[in-house]
Coordinates of C-alpha atoms in Angstrom, one line a residue:
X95 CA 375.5 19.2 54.5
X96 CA 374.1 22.4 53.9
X97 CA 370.5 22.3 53.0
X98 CA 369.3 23.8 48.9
X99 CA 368.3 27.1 49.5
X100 CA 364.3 27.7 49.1
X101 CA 363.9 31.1 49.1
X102 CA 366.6 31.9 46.8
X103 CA 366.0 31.6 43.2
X104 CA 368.5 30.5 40.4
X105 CA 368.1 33.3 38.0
X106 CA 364.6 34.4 37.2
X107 CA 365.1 38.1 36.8
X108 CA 364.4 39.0 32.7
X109 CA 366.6 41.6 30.9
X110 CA 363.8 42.9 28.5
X111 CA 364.9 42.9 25.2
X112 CA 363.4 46.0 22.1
X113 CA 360.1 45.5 21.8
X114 CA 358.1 46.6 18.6
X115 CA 356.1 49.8 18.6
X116 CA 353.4 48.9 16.4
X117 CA 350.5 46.7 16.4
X118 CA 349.0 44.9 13.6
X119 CA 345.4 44.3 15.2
X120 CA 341.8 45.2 13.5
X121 CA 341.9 48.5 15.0
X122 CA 345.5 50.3 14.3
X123 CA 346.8 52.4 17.1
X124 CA 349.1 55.2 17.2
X125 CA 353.1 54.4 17.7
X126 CA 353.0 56.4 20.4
X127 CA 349.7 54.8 21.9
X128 CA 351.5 51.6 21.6
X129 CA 354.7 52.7 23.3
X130 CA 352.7 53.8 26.4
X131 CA 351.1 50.1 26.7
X132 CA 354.1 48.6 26.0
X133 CA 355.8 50.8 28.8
X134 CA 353.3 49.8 31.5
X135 CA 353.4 46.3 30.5
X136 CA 357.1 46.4 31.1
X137 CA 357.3 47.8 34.3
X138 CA 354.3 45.4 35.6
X139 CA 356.4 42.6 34.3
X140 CA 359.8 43.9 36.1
X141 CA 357.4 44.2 39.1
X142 CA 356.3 40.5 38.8
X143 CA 359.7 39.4 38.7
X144 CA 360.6 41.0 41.6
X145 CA 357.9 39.7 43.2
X146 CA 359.3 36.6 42.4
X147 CA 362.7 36.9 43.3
X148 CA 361.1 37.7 46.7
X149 CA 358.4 34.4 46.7
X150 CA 355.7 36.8 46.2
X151 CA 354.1 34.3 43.7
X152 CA 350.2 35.4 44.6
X153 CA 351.2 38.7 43.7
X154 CA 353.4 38.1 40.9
X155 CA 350.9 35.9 39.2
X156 CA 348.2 38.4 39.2
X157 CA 350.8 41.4 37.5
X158 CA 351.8 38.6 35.0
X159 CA 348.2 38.1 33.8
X160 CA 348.2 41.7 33.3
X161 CA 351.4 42.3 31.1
X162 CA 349.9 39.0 29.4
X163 CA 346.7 41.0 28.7
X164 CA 348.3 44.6 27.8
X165 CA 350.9 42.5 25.4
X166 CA 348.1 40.7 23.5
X167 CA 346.5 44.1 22.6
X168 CA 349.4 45.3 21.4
X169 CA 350.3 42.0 19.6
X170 CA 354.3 41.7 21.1
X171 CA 355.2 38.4 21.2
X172 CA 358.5 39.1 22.8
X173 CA 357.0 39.8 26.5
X174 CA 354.9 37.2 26.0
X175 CA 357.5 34.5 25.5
X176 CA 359.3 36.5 29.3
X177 CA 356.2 36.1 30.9
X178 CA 355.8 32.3 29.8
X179 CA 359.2 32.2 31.1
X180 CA 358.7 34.1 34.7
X181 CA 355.5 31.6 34.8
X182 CA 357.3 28.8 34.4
X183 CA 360.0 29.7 37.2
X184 CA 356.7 30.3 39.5
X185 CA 355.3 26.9 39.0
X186 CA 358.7 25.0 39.2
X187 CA 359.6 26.7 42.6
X188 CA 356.3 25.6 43.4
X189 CA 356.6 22.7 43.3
X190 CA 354.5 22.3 39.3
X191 CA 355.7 21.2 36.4
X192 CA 357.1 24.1 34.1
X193 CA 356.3 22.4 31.0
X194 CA 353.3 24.1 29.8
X195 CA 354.6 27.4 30.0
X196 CA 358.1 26.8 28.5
X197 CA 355.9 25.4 25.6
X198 CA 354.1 28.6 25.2
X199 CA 357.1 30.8 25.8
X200 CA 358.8 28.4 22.4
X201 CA 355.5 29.6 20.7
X202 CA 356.0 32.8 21.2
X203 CA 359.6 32.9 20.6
X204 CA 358.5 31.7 16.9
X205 CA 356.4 34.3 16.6
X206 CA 359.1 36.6 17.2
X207 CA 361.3 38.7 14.9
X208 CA 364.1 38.0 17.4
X209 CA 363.2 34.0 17.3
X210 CA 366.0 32.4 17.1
X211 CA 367.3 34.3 20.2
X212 CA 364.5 34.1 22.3
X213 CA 364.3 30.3 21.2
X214 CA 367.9 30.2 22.3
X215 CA 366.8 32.1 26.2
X216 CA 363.9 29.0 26.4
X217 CA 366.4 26.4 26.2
X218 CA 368.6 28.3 28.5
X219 CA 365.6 28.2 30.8
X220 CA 364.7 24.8 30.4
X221 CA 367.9 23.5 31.3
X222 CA 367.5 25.5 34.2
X223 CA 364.4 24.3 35.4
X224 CA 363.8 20.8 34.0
X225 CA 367.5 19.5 35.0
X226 CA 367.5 16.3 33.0
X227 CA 367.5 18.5 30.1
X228 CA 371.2 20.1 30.7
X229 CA 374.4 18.8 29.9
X230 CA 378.0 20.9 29.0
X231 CA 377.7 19.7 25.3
X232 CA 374.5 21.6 24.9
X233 CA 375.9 24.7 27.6
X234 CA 378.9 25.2 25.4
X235 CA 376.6 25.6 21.9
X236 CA 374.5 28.3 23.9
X237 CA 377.6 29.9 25.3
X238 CA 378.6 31.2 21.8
X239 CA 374.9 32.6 21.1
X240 CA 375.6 34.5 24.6
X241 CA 379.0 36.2 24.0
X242 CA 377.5 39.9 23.6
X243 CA 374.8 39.2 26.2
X244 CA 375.9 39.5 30.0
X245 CA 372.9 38.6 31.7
X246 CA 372.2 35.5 29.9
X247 CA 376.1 34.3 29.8
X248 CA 376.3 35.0 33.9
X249 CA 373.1 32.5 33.8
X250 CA 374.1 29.7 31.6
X251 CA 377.5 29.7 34.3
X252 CA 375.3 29.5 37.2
X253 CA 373.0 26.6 34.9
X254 CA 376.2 25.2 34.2
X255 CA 377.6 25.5 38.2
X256 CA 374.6 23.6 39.1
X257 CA 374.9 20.6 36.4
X258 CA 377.9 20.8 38.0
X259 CA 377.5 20.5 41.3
X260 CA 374.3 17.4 41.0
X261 CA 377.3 15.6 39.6
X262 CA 379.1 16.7 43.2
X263 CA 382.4 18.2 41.3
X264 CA 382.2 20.9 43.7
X265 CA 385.2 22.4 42.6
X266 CA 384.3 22.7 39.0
X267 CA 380.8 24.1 40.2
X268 CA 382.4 26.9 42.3
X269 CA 384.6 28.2 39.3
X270 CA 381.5 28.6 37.4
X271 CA 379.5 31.1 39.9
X272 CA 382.8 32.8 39.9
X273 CA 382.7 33.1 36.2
X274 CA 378.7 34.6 36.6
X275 CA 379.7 36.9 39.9
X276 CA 382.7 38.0 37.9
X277 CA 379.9 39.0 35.1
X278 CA 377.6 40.3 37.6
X279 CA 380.2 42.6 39.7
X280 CA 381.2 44.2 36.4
X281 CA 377.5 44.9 34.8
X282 CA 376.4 45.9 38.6
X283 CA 373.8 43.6 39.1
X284 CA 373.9 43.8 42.6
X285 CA 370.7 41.8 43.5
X286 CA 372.3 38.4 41.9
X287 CA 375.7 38.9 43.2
X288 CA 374.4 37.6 46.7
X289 CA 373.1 34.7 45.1
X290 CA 376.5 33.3 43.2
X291 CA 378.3 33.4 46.5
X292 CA 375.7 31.8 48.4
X293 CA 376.5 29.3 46.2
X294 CA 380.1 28.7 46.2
X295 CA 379.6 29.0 49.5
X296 CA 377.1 26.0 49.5
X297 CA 379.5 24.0 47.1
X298 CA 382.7 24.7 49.9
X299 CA 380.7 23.8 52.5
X300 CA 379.6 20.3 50.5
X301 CA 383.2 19.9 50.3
X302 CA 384.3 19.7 53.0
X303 CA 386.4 23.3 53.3
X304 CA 384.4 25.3 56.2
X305 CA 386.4 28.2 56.7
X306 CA 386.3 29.0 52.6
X307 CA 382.2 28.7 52.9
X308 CA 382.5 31.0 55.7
X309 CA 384.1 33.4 53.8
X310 CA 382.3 33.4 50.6
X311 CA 378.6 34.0 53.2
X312 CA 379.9 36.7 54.0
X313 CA 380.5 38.0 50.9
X314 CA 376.8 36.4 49.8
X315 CA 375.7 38.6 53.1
X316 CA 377.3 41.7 52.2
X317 CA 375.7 41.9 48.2
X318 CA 372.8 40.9 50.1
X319 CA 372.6 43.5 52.6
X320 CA 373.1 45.9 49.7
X321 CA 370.1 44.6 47.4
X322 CA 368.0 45.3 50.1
X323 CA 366.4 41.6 49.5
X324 CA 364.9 40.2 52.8
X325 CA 364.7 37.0 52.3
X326 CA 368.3 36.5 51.1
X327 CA 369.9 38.2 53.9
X328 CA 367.9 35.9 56.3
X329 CA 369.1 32.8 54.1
X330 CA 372.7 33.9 54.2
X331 CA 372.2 34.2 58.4
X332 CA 370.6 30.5 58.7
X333 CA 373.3 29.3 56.2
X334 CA 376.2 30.7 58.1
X335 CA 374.4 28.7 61.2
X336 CA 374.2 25.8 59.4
X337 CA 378.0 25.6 58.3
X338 CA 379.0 27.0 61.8
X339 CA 377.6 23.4 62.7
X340 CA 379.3 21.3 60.1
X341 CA 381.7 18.2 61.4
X342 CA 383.1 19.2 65.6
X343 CA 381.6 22.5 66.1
X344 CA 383.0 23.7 69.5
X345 CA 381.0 25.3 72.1
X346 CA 382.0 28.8 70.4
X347 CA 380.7 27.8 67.1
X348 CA 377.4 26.5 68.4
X349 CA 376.6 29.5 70.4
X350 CA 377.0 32.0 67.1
X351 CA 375.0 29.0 65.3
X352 CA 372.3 29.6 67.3
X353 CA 372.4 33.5 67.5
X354 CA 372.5 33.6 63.5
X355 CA 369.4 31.2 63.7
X356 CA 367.7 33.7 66.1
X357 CA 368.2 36.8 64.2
X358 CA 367.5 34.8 60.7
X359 CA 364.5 33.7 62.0
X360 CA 363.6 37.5 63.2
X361 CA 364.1 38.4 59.7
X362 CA 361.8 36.1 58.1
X363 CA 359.1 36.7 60.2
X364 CA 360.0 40.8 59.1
X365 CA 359.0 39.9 55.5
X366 CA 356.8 37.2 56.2
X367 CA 358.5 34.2 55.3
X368 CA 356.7 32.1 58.4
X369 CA 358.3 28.5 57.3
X370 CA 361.1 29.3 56.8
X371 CA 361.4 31.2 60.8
X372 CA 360.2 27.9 61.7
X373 CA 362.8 26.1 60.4
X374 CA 365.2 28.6 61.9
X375 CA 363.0 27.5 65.2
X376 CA 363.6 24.0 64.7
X377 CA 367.7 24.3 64.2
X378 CA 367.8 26.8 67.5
X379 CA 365.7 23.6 69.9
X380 CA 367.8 21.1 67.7
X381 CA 371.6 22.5 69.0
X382 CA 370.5 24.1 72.2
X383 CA 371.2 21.3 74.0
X384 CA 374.7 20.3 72.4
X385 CA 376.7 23.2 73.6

């Protein structure tokens, strides 16, 4: 069975939404004071997340506490509730409980002129990260908030693919990452396309149909390749090994297993990503002997 990716994250890039101009603090600044700080808190914050989406957390905690500190001068609750919500992704991919930050990000969201939308983008993530917490019933309601907002609709399918797929209909999981790569190829956001067929590819290769999960990591490794994103490309190379070992591999097969392996493992070591070349290490001595 192929492995859950660990360097790939479901979804944690933000779309930032209008932020307010003016502050309501003790000391009024200028509009256009406020639209400077609000313009380098949101490019720290899309910095942080990309930081994320590369398992940079050190470095993506430390520009998080400082769009958290420019947002409080300038009193925007909005940011504030996206950075609870990139904090939360942080602690659940490592290994933390989310829970105190999807609290604060609901706090914010309250706060908020935009409320009941940004309440509505907490419970997207919360289904996302605390699993027990999703079902299609719930998925469905959000879905109609989501109509007239790509980024979040491609989400709740990929949310959805992977409620989906805990339930193993594999099927029914792989025609929801369709639905968010369909989304995704038409908006042109190229560094999640990667992601949703690395996922159908997982859910063919889970059932059972090899050649279909071949295909789809290529497709995974193509967007990949063209996102520029390190560690995914490497993921799609050691997942392409993995599947190429799936049920009677023949000598062929084992032999391109263990050349992806090589070069994914090359790759990670390239950006740093030291566990995960061992693994690719470990898979290489595992099959070198079986072909």
């Amino acid at each position: 069975m192929m492995k859950k990716r660990s360097l790939k994250i479901f979804s944690i890039l933000l779309i930032l939404l209008s932020l307010p101009t003016l502050s309501f603090g003790a000391k009024p600044k200028k509009p256009m004071k406020v639209s400077a700080i609000m313009e380098n808190a949101s490019g720290i914050y899309e910095l942080a997340n990309s930081e994320i989406a590369s398992a940079h957390y050190l470095q993506a905690e430390e520009h998080l506490d400082e769009a958290a500190k420019l947002s409080f001068s300038v009193d925007n609750t909005d940011l504030l509730c996206k950075i609870s919500l990139s904090r939360a992704v942080i602690k659940y991919y490592t290994n933390s409980s989310p829970d105190e930050y999807l609290a604060k990000a609901k706090k914010y969201a309250s706060r908020s002129t935009d409320g009941a939308f940004l309440l509505a983008v907490c419970r997207l993530y919360e289904m996302d990260l605390v699993s027990s917490t999703a079902d299609l019933n719930s998925l469905a309601e959000l879905e109609k908030q989501f109509l007239k907002q790509p980024y979040y609709l491609s989400y709740l399918y990929r949310i959805k693919g992977n409620h989906l797929a805990r339930n193993s209909e594999y099927k029914k999981a792989e025609l929801a990452y369709l639905k968010a790569a369909e989304i995704h190829v038409s908006e042109a956001y190229i560094t999640e396309i990667g992601l949703d067929w690395y996922s159908i590819a997982r859910m063919r290769s889970i059932d059972g149909n090899k050649k279909g999960a071949l295909e789809a990591i290529e497709n995974a490794l193509k967007y990949d390749r063209d996102a520029e994103n390190t560690s995914a490309i490497a993921s799609d190379y050691f997942a392409r090994a993995m599947i190429l070992v799936k049920g009677n591999p023949d000598k062929e097969e084992i032999e391109s297993a263990i050349d992806d392996a090589d070069w994914a493992r090359e790759i990670f070591i390239s950006g740093g990503y030291d566990a995960m070349a061992e693994k690719c290490r470990l898979f290489i001595e595992g099959h070198s002997g079986t072909n």
